[in-house]
Coordinates of C-alpha atoms and ligand atoms in Angstrom, one line a residue:
X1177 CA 7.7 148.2 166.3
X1178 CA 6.5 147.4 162.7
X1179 CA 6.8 143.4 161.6
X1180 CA 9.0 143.7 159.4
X1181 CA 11.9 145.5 161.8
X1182 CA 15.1 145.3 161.4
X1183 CA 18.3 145.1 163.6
X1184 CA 22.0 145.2 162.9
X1185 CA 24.0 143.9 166.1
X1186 CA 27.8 144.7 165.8
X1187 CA 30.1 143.3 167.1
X1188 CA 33.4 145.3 168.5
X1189 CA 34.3 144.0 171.9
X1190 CA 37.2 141.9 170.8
X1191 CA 40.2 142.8 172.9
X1192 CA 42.8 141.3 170.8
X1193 CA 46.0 143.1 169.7
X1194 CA 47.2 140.4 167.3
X1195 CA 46.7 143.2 165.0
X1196 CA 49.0 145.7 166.2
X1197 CA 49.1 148.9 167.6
X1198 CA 50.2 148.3 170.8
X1199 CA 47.0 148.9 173.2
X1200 CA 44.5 150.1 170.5
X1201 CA 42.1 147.9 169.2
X1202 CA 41.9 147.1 166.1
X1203 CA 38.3 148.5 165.6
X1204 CA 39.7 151.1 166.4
X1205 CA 42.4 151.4 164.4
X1206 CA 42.7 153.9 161.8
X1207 CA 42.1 153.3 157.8
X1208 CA 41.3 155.8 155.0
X1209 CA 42.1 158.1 157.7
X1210 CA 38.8 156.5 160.1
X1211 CA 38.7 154.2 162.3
X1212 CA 37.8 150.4 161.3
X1213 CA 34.4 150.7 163.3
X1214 CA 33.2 154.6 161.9
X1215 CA 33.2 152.5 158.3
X1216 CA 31.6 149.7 159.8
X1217 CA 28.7 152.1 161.4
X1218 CA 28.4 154.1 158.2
X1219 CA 27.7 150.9 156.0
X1220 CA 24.7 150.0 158.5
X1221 CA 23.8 153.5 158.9
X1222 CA 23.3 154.4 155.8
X1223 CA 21.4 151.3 155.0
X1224 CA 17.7 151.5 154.2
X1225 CA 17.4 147.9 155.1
X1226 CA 18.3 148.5 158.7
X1227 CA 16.2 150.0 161.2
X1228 CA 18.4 149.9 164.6
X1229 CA 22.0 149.5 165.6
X1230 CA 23.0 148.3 168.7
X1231 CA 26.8 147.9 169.1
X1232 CA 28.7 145.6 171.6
X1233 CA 31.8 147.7 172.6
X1234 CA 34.6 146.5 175.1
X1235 CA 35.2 147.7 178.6
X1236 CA 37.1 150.9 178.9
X1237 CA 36.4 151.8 174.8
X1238 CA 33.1 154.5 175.4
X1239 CA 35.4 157.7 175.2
X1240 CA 36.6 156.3 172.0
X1241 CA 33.4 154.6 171.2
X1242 CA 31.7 158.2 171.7
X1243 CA 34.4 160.2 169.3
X1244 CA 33.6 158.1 166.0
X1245 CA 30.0 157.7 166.7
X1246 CA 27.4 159.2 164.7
X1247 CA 24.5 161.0 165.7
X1248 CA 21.5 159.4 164.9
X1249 CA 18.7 158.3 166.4
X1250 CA 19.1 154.7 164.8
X1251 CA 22.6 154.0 166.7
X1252 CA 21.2 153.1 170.3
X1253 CA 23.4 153.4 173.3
X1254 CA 26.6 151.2 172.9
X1255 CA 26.3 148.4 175.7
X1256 CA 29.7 146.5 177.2
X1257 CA 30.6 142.7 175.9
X1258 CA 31.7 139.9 177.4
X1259 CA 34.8 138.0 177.9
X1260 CA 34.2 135.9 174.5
X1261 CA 32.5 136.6 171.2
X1262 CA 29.7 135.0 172.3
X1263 CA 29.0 136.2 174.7
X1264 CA 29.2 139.7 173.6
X1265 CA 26.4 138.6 170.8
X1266 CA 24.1 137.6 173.6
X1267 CA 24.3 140.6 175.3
X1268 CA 23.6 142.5 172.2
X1269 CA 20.8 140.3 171.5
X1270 CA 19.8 140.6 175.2
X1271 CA 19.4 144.9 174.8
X1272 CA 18.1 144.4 171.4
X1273 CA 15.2 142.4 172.5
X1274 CA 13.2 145.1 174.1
X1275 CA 12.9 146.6 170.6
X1276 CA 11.4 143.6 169.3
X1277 CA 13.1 143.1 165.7
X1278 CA 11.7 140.5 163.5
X1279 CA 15.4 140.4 162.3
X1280 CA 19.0 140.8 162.8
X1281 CA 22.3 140.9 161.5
X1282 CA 25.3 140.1 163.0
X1283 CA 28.3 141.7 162.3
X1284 CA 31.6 141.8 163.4
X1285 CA 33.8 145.1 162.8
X1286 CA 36.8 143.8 162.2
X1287 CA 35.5 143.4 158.6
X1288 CA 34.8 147.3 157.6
X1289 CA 33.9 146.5 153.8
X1290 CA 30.5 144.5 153.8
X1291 CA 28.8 146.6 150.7
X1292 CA 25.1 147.7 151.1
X1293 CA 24.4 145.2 148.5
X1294 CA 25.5 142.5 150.8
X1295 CA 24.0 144.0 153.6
X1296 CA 20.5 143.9 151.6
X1297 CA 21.2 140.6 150.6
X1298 CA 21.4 138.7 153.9
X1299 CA 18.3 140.9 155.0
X1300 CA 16.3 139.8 151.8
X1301 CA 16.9 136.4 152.5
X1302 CA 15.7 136.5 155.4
X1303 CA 11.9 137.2 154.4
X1304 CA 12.1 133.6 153.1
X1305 CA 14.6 131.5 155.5
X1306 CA 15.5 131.7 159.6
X1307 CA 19.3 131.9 159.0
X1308 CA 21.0 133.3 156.3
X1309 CA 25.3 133.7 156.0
X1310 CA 27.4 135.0 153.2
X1311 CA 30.1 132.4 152.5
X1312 CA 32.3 132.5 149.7
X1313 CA 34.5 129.0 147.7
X1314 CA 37.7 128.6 149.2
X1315 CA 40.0 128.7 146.5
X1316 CA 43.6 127.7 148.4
X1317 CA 44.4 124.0 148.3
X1318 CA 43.6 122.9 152.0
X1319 CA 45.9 120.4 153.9
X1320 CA 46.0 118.8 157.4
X1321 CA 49.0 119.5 158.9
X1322 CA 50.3 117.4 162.1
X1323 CA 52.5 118.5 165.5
X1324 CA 55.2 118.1 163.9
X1325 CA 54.6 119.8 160.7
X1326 CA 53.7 116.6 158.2
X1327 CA 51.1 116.9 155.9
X1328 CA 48.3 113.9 157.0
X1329 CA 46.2 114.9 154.1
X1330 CA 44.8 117.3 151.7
X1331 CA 41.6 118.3 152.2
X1332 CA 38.5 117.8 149.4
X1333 CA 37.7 121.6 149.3
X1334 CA 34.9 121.3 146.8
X1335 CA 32.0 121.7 149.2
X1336 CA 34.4 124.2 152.0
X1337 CA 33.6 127.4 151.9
X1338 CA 34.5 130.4 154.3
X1339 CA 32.2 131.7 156.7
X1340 CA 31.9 136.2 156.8
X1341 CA 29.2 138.3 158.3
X1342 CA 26.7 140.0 158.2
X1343 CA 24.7 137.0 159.5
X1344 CA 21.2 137.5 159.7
X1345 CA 18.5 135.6 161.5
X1346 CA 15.1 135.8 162.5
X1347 CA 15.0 137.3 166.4
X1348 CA 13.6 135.1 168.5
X1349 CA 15.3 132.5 166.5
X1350 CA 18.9 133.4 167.3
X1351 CA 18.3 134.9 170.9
X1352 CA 16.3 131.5 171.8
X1353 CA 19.4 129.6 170.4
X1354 CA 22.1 131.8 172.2
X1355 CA 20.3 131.0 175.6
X1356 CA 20.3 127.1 175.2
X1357 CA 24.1 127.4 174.2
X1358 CA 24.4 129.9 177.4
X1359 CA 22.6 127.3 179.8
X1360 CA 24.6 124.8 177.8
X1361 CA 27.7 126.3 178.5
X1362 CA 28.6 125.5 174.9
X1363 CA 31.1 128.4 173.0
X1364 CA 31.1 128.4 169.0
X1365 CA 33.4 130.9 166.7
X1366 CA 30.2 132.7 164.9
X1367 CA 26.4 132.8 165.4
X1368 CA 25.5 130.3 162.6
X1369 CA 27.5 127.4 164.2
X1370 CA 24.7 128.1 167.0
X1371 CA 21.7 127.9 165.1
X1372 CA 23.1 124.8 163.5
X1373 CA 23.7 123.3 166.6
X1374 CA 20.1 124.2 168.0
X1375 CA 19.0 122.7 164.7
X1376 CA 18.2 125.6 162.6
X1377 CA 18.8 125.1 159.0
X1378 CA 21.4 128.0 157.4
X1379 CA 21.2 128.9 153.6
X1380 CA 23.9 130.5 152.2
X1381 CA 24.5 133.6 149.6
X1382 CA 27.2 134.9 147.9
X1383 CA 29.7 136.8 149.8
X1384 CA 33.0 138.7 148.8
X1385 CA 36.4 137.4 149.6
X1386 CA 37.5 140.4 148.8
X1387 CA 36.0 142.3 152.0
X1388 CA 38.5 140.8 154.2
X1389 CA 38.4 140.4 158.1
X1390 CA 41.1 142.8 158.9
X1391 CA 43.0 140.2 161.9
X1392 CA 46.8 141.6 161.6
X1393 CA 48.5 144.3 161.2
X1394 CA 49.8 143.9 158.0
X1395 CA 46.2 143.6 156.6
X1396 CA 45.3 146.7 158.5
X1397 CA 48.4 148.5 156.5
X1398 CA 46.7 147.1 153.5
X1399 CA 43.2 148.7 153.8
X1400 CA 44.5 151.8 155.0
X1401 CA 46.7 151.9 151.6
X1402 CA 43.8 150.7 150.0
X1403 CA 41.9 153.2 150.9
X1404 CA 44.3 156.1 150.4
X1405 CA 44.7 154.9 146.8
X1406 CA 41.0 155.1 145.8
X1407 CA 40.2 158.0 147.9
X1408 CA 43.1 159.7 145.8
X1409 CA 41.9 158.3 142.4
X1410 CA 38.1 159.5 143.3
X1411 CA 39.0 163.2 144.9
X1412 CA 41.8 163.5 142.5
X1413 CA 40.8 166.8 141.0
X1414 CA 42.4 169.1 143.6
X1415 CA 41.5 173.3 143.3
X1416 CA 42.9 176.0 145.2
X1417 CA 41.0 179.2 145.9
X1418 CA 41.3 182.3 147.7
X1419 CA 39.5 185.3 149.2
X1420 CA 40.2 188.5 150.6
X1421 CA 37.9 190.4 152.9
X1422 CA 38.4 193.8 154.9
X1423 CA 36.0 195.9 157.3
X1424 CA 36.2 198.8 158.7
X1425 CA 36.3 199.5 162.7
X1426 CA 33.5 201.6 164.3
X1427 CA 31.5 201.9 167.3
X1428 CA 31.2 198.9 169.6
X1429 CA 33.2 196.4 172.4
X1430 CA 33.8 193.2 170.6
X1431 CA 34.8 192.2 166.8
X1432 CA 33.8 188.5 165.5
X1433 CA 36.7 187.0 163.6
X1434 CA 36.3 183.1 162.7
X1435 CA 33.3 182.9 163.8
X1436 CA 34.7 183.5 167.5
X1437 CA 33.5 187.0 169.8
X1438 CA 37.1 188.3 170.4
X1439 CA 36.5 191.2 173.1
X1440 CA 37.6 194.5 171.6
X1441 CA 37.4 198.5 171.9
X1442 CA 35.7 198.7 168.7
X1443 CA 33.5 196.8 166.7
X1444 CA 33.8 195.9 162.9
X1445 CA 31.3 197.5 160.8
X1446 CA 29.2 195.6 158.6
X1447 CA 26.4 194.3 157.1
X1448 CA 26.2 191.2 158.3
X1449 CA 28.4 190.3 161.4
X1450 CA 31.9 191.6 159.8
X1451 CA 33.6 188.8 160.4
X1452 CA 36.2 189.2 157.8
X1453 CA 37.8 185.4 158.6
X1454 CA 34.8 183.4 157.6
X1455 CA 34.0 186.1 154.7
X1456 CA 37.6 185.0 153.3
X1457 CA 37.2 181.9 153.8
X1458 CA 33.5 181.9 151.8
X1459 CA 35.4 183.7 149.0
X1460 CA 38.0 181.0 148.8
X1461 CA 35.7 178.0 148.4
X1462 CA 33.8 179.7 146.5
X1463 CA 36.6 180.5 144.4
X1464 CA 37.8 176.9 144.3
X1465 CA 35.0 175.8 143.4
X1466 CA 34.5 178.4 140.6
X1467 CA 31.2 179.4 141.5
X1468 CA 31.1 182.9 142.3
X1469 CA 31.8 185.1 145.0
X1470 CA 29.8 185.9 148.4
X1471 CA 28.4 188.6 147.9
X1472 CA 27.0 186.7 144.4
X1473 CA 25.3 184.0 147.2
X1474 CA 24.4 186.8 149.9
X1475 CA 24.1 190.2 148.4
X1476 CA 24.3 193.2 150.9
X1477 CA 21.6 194.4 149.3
X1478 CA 19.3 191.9 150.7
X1479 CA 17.9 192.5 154.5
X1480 CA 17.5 189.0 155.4
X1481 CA 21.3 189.1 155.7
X1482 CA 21.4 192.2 157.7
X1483 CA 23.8 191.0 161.0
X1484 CA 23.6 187.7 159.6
X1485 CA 26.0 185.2 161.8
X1486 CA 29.3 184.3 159.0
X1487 CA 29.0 181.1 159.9
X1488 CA 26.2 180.1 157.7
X1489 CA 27.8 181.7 154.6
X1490 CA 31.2 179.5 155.3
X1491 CA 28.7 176.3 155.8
X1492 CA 27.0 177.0 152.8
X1493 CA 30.1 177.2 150.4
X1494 CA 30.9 174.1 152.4
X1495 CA 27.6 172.2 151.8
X1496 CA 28.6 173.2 147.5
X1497 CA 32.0 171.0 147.7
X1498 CA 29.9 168.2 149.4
X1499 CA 27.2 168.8 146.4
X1500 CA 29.5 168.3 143.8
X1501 CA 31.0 165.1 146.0
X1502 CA 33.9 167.0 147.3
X1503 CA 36.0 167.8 150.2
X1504 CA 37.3 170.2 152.0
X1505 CA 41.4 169.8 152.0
X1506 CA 42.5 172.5 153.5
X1507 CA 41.8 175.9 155.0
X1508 CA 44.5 178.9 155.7
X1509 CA 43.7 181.8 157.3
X1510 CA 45.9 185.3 157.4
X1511 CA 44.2 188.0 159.7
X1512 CA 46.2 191.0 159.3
X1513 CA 45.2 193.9 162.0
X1514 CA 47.0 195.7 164.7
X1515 CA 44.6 195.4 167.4
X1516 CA 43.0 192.7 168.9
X1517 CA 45.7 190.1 169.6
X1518 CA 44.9 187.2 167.7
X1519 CA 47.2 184.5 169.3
X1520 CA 45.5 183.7 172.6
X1521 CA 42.2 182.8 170.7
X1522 CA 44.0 180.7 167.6
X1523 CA 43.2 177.6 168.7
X1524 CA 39.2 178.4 169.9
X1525 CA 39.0 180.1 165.9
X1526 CA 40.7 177.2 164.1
X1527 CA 38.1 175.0 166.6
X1528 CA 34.9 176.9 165.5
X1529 CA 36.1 177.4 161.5
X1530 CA 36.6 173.0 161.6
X1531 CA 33.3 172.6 163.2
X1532 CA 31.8 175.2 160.3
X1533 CA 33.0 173.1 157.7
X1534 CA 33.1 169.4 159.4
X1535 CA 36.9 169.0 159.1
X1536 CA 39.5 167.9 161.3
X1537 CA 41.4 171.0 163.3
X1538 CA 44.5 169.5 161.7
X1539 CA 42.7 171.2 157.9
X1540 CA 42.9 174.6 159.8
X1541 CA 45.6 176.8 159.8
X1542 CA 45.7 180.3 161.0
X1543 CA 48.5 182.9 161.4
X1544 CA 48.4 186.1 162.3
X1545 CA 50.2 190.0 161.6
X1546 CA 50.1 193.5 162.2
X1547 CA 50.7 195.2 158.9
X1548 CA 54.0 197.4 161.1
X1549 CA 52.2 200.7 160.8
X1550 CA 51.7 200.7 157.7
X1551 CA 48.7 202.1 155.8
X1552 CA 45.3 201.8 156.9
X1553 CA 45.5 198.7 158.8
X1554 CA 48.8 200.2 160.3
X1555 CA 46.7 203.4 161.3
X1556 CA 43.9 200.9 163.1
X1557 CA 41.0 201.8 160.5
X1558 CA 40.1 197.7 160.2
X1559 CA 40.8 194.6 159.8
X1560 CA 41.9 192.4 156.6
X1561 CA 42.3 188.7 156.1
X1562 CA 43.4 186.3 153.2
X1563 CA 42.3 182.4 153.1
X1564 CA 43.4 179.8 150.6
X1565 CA 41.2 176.3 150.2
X1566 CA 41.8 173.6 149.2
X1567 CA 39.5 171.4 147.7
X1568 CA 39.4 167.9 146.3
X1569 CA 36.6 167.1 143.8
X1570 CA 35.7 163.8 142.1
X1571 CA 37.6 163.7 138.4
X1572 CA 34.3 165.1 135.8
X1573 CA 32.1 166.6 138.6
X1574 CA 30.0 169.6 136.8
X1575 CA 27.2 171.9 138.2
Ligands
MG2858 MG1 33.0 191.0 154.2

């Protein structure tokens, strides 16, 4: 490991339900339509600053640890906490030390809006001091209140300020300090009450009040509207395409519709697979997006497309909404053909057509109908399908 390597250790063992939900977590509760920990990983993820993850997970949370985990090499294998905060940070720092950081940040993810600038804050702090916390002022008028609810005294707040995370700390510092508490058997409510107590001095730098520790439920309610409200503001330009496709049947024992091998007398004929679905699909974010057509992006006329797999046309038009800061809404699907059956594979197409374009299965609807006889679907000649997208695009997002 380099010298200058750096750790984020977060924190997501807490057990408490004081926020709601019956027996989900809070971490794991959902905001913006994620859950409280995916924002917290994606802030650390994302950040240049920060080398290697390790989080501290509760018992019994891995299958819903694994589900909003990303894949990256930088998240290392999520390791079980202990009964107390604490002791969940000292087993973090315990399977962090093997990969020798100079530095780490603690973080607890109850508290999904630390910004990368406060992120790179803390960690640029840290070239010049052992301990380093963002605290803000407090601002409300503070009074001690006895048993039985009479105010002893009001509280001098001009040097009280509130503790948040990330806290960083040299290594060896922090680990060294958790042990003595450990051996101690000495419990404190967050990391730099430890390395004060083992003597370490703590500098300070501006945090945000406004990234709140998300503790009850009602403040959970109020991120997730939060969050609702700007993601509506930001992706507020909303388009609507569609796309038609139709191919013709001919010699062969399976067709490819959605990106799914649905076993078949015939084949489709085609230049590239024939899968009608996904070429639909292509047209209709495409068309959303106003940028041409499929066979504008993948002319037949080219051989590198000959028996091309769909798939990477759909993820292509895809990849265009992300480009221009977008997302993908929506997706419906008609396939119109008399033979195969399309029910007993809907769900396995809607499955493959979300993992195309990294959506939920919920964005993916697909129906299916014969066209009665009729015409040249009707005489079995082919197959036809219609899709609609929807897209949402940032308000002024050009080419
Ligand atoms: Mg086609």
């Amino acid at each position: 490991m380099t010298a200058d390597h750096s750790a984020a250790l977060i924190v997501a063992a807490g057990r408490r339900t004081r926020a709601g939900s019956g027996e989900t977590p809070k971490q794991f509760q959902s905001i913006g339509g994620r859950a409280v920990l995916a924002h917290v990983l994606d802030a650390f993820v994302a950040h240049p600053a920060i080398d290697t993850i390790q989080v501290v997970i509760g018992s019994g949370d891995a299958v819903q640890y694994d589900s909003i985990a990303p894949h990256t090499e930088r998240l290392l294998p999520p390791i079980v906490g202990g009964s107390t905060r604490q002791e969940s940070v000292f087993a973090g720092l315990k399977a962090l030390a093997p990969h020798a950081p100079s530095r780490v940040l603690i973080h607890d993810a109850a508290r999904p809006f630390a910004s990368a600038g406060l992120i790179a804050a803390v960690a640029d702090a840290l070239v010049d001091y052992e301990a380093v916390i963002p605290t803000s002022p407090v601002s409300a008028t503070l009074k001690a209140v006895d048993g039985d609810g009479r105010v002893v005294a009001t509280i001098p707040r001009d040097r009280l300020h509130t503790a948040e995370t990330p806290q960083g700390f040299r290594f060896e510092t922090i680990l060294n300090a958790h042990r003595k508490a450990a051996a101690e058997g000495r419990d404190f409510t967050d990391d730099a009450a430890i390395a004060e107590w083992a003597g370490i001095p703590v500098r300070t730098v501006p945090g945000d009040p406004a990234k709140v520790k998300l503790t009850t439920a009602a403040e959970i309610i109020a991120a997730d509207r939060r969050l609702a409200g700007e993601t509506a503001l930001r992706l507020g330009d909303v388009r609507v395409g569609n796309g038609y496709d139709v191919h013709a049947f001919g010699p062969g024992n399976q067709v490819m519709l959605g990106g799914v091998a649905i076993p078949h007398s015939r084949g489709l004929v085609g230049h590239s697979d024939a899968d009608v679905a996904l070429h639909a699909l292509t047209d209709a974010v495409l068309g959303a997006l106003a940028e041409g057509d499929i066979g504008a992006h993948f002319p037949p006329t080219d051989p590198q497309w000959r028996g091309a797999s769909s798939d990477r046309f759909l993820a292509d038009a895809v990849g265009r909404v992300a480009a221009r800061g977008g997302v993908i809404a929506h997706l419906d699907l008609t396939i119109i053909a008399e033979a195969p059956k399309i029910g007993p594979h809907r769900d396995a197409l809607r499955q493959r057509i979300a993992a195309i374009c990294g959506i939920g299965v919920d964005r993916v609807a697909i129906k299916a109908t014969t066209n009665e006889g009729l015409g040249f679907i009707g005489r079995g000649e082919g197959i036809a399908a219609y899709a609609t997208a929807t897209i949402r695009l940032p308000f002024g997002a050009s080419q």
